[in-house]
Coordinates of C-alpha atoms and ligand atoms in Angstrom, one line a residue:
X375 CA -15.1 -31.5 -10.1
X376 CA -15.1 -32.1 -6.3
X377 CA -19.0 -31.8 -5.2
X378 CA -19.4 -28.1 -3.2
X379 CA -16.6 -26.8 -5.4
X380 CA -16.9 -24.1 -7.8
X381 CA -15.1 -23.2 -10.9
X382 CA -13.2 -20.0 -11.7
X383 CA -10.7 -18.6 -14.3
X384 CA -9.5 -15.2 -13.0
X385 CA -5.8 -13.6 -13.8
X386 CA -3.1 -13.8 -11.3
X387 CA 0.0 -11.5 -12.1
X388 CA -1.1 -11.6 -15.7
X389 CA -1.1 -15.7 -16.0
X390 CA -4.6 -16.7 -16.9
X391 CA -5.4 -19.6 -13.9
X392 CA -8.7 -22.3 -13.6
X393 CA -8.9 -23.7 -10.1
X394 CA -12.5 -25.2 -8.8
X395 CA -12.5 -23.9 -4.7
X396 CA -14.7 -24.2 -1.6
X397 CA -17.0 -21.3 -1.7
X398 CA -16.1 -20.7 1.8
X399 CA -11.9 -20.0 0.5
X400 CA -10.6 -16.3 1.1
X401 CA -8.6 -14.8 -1.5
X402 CA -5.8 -14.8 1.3
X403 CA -5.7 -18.5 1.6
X404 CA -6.0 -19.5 -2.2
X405 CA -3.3 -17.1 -3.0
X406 CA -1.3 -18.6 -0.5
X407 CA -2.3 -22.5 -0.2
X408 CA -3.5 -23.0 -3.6
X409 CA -1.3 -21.0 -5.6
X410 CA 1.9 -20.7 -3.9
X411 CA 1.8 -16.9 -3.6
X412 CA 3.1 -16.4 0.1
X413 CA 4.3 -12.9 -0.2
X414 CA 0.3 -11.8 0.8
X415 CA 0.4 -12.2 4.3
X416 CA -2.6 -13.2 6.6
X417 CA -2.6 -11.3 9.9
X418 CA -5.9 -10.1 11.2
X419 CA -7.6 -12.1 8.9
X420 CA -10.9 -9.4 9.7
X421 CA -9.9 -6.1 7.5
X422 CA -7.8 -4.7 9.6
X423 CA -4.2 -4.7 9.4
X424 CA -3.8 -4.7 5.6
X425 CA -1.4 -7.4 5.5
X426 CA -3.2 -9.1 3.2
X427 CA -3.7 -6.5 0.3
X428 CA -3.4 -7.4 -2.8
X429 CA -4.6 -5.3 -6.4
X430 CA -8.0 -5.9 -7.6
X431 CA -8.3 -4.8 -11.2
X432 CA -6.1 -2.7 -10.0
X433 CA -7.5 -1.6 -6.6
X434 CA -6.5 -2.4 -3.3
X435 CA -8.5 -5.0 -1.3
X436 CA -8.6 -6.9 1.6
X437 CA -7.8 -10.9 0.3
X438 CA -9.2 -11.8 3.7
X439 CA -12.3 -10.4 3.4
X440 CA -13.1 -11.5 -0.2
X441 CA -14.1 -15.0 -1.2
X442 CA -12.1 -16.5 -3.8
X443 CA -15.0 -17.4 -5.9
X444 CA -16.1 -13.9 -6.4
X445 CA -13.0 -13.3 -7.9
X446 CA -14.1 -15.1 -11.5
X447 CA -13.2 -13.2 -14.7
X448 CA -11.2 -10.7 -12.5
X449 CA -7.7 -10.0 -12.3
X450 CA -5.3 -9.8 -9.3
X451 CA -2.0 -8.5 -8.5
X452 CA 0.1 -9.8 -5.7
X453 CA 3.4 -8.6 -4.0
X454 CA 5.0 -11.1 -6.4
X455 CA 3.8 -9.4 -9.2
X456 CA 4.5 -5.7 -8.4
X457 CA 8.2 -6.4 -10.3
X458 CA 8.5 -6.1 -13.7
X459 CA 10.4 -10.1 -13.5
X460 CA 11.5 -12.9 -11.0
X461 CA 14.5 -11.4 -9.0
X462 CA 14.2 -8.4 -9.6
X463 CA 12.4 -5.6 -7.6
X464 CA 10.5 -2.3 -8.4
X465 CA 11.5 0.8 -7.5
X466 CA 9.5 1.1 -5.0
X467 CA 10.5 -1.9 -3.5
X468 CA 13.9 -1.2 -3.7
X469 CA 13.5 2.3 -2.0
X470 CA 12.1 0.0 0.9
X471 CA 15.2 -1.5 1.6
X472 CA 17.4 1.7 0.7
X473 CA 15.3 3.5 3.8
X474 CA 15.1 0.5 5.7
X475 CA 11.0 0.4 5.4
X476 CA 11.1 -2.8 7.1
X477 CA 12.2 -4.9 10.2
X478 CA 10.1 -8.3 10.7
X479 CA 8.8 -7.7 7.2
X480 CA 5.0 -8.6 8.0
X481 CA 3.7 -6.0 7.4
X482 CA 5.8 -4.9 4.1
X483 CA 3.5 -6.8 1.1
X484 CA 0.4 -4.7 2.4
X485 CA 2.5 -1.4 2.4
X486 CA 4.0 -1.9 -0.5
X487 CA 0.8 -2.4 -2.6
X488 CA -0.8 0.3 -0.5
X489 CA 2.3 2.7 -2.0
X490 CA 2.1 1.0 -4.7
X491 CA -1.7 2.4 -5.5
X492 CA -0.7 5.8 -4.2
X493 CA 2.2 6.2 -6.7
X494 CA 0.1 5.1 -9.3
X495 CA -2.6 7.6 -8.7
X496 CA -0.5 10.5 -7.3
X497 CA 3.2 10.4 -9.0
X498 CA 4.9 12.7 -6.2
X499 CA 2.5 12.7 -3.2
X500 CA 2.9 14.8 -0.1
X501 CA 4.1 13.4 2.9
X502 CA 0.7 14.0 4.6
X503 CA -0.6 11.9 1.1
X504 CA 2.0 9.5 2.4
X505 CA 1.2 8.9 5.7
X506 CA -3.2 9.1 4.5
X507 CA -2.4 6.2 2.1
X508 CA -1.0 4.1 4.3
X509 CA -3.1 5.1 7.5
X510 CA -4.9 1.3 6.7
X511 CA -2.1 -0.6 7.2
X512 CA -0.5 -1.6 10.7
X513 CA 3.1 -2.2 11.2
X514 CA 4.4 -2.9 14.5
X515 CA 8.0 -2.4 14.1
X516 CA 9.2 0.8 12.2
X517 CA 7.6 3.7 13.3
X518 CA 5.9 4.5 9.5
X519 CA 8.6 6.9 9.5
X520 CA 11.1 4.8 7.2
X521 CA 8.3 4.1 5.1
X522 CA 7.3 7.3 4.6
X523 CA 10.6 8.0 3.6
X524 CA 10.8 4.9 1.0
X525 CA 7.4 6.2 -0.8
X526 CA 9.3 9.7 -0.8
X527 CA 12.8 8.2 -2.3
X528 CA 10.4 6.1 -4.9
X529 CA 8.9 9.5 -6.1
X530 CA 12.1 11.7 -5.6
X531 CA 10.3 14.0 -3.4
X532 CA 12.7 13.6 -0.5
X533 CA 13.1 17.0 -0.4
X534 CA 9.7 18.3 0.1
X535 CA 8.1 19.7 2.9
X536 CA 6.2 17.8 5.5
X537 CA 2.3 19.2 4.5
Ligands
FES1025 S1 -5.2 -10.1 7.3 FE1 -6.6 -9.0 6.0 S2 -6.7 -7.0 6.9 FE2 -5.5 -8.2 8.3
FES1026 S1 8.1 -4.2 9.6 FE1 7.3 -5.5 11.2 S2 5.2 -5.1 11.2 FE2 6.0 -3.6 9.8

């Protein structure tokens, strides 16, 4: 191994991966420049925007805020592997484009693991559930309202009251 690099075997949408990093390499970066996994987006690269979420054991994180060599013996779910296969997309995913829950797309991978956790935990949230579970996550192009409205044809609770 490299000298100053340190080994790790973690889980990365369920395929078992050894890499040896830089102890100073964000999650955001080894996803993206080690592994190939571009979908997780670096924005702020400082914790706020959300761009870069990804599944932790199952819950939600910052990848630019966590080292990749903390991640050892840990799993991690990317955009890429909130579809049950290559091609094809969830249903949430595909209630993002049915609302048109995107423009530029940038900030779409953080929302969608962001709604992703919230359906998961709360199977037919409340618009005001909605809007709290994404209230992390910046995007500067629709207006949250089509997203809202994606999380809400995901759950078939289109019909429900604002509150
Ligand atoms: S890039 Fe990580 S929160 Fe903005
Ligand atoms: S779709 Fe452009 S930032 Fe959200």
């Amino acid at each position: 191994m490299p000298p100053g690099r340190i080994a790790i075997l973690l889980t990365v949408n369920g395929v078992a991966i050894t890499r040896s990093v830089e102890p100073r390499l964000t999650l955001v970066d080894f996803l993206r420049d080690e592994l190939g996994l571009t979908g997780t987006h670096a924005g702020c690269e400082h914790g706020v925007c959300g761009a870069c979420s990804v599944l932790l054991d199952g819950d939600p994180v910052r990848a630019c805020c966590i080292f990749a060599v903390q991640l050892d013996g840990m799993s991690v779910t990317t955009v890429e592997g909130l579809a049950s296969g290559p091609g094809q997309l969830s249903k949430l995913q595909d209630a993002f484009c049915e609302t048109h829950a995107l423009q530029c797309g940038f900030c779409t991978p953080g929302m969608l693991v962001a709604c992703h956790d919230l359906i998961r935990r709360n199977p037919t949230p409340s618009e005001a559930e909605i809007r709290r579970a994404i209230g992390g996550n910046l995007c500067r192009c629709t207006g949250y309202q089509q997203i809202v409205d994606a999380v809400k044809y995901a759950t078939g609770t289109q019909g429900e009251s604002r509150e």
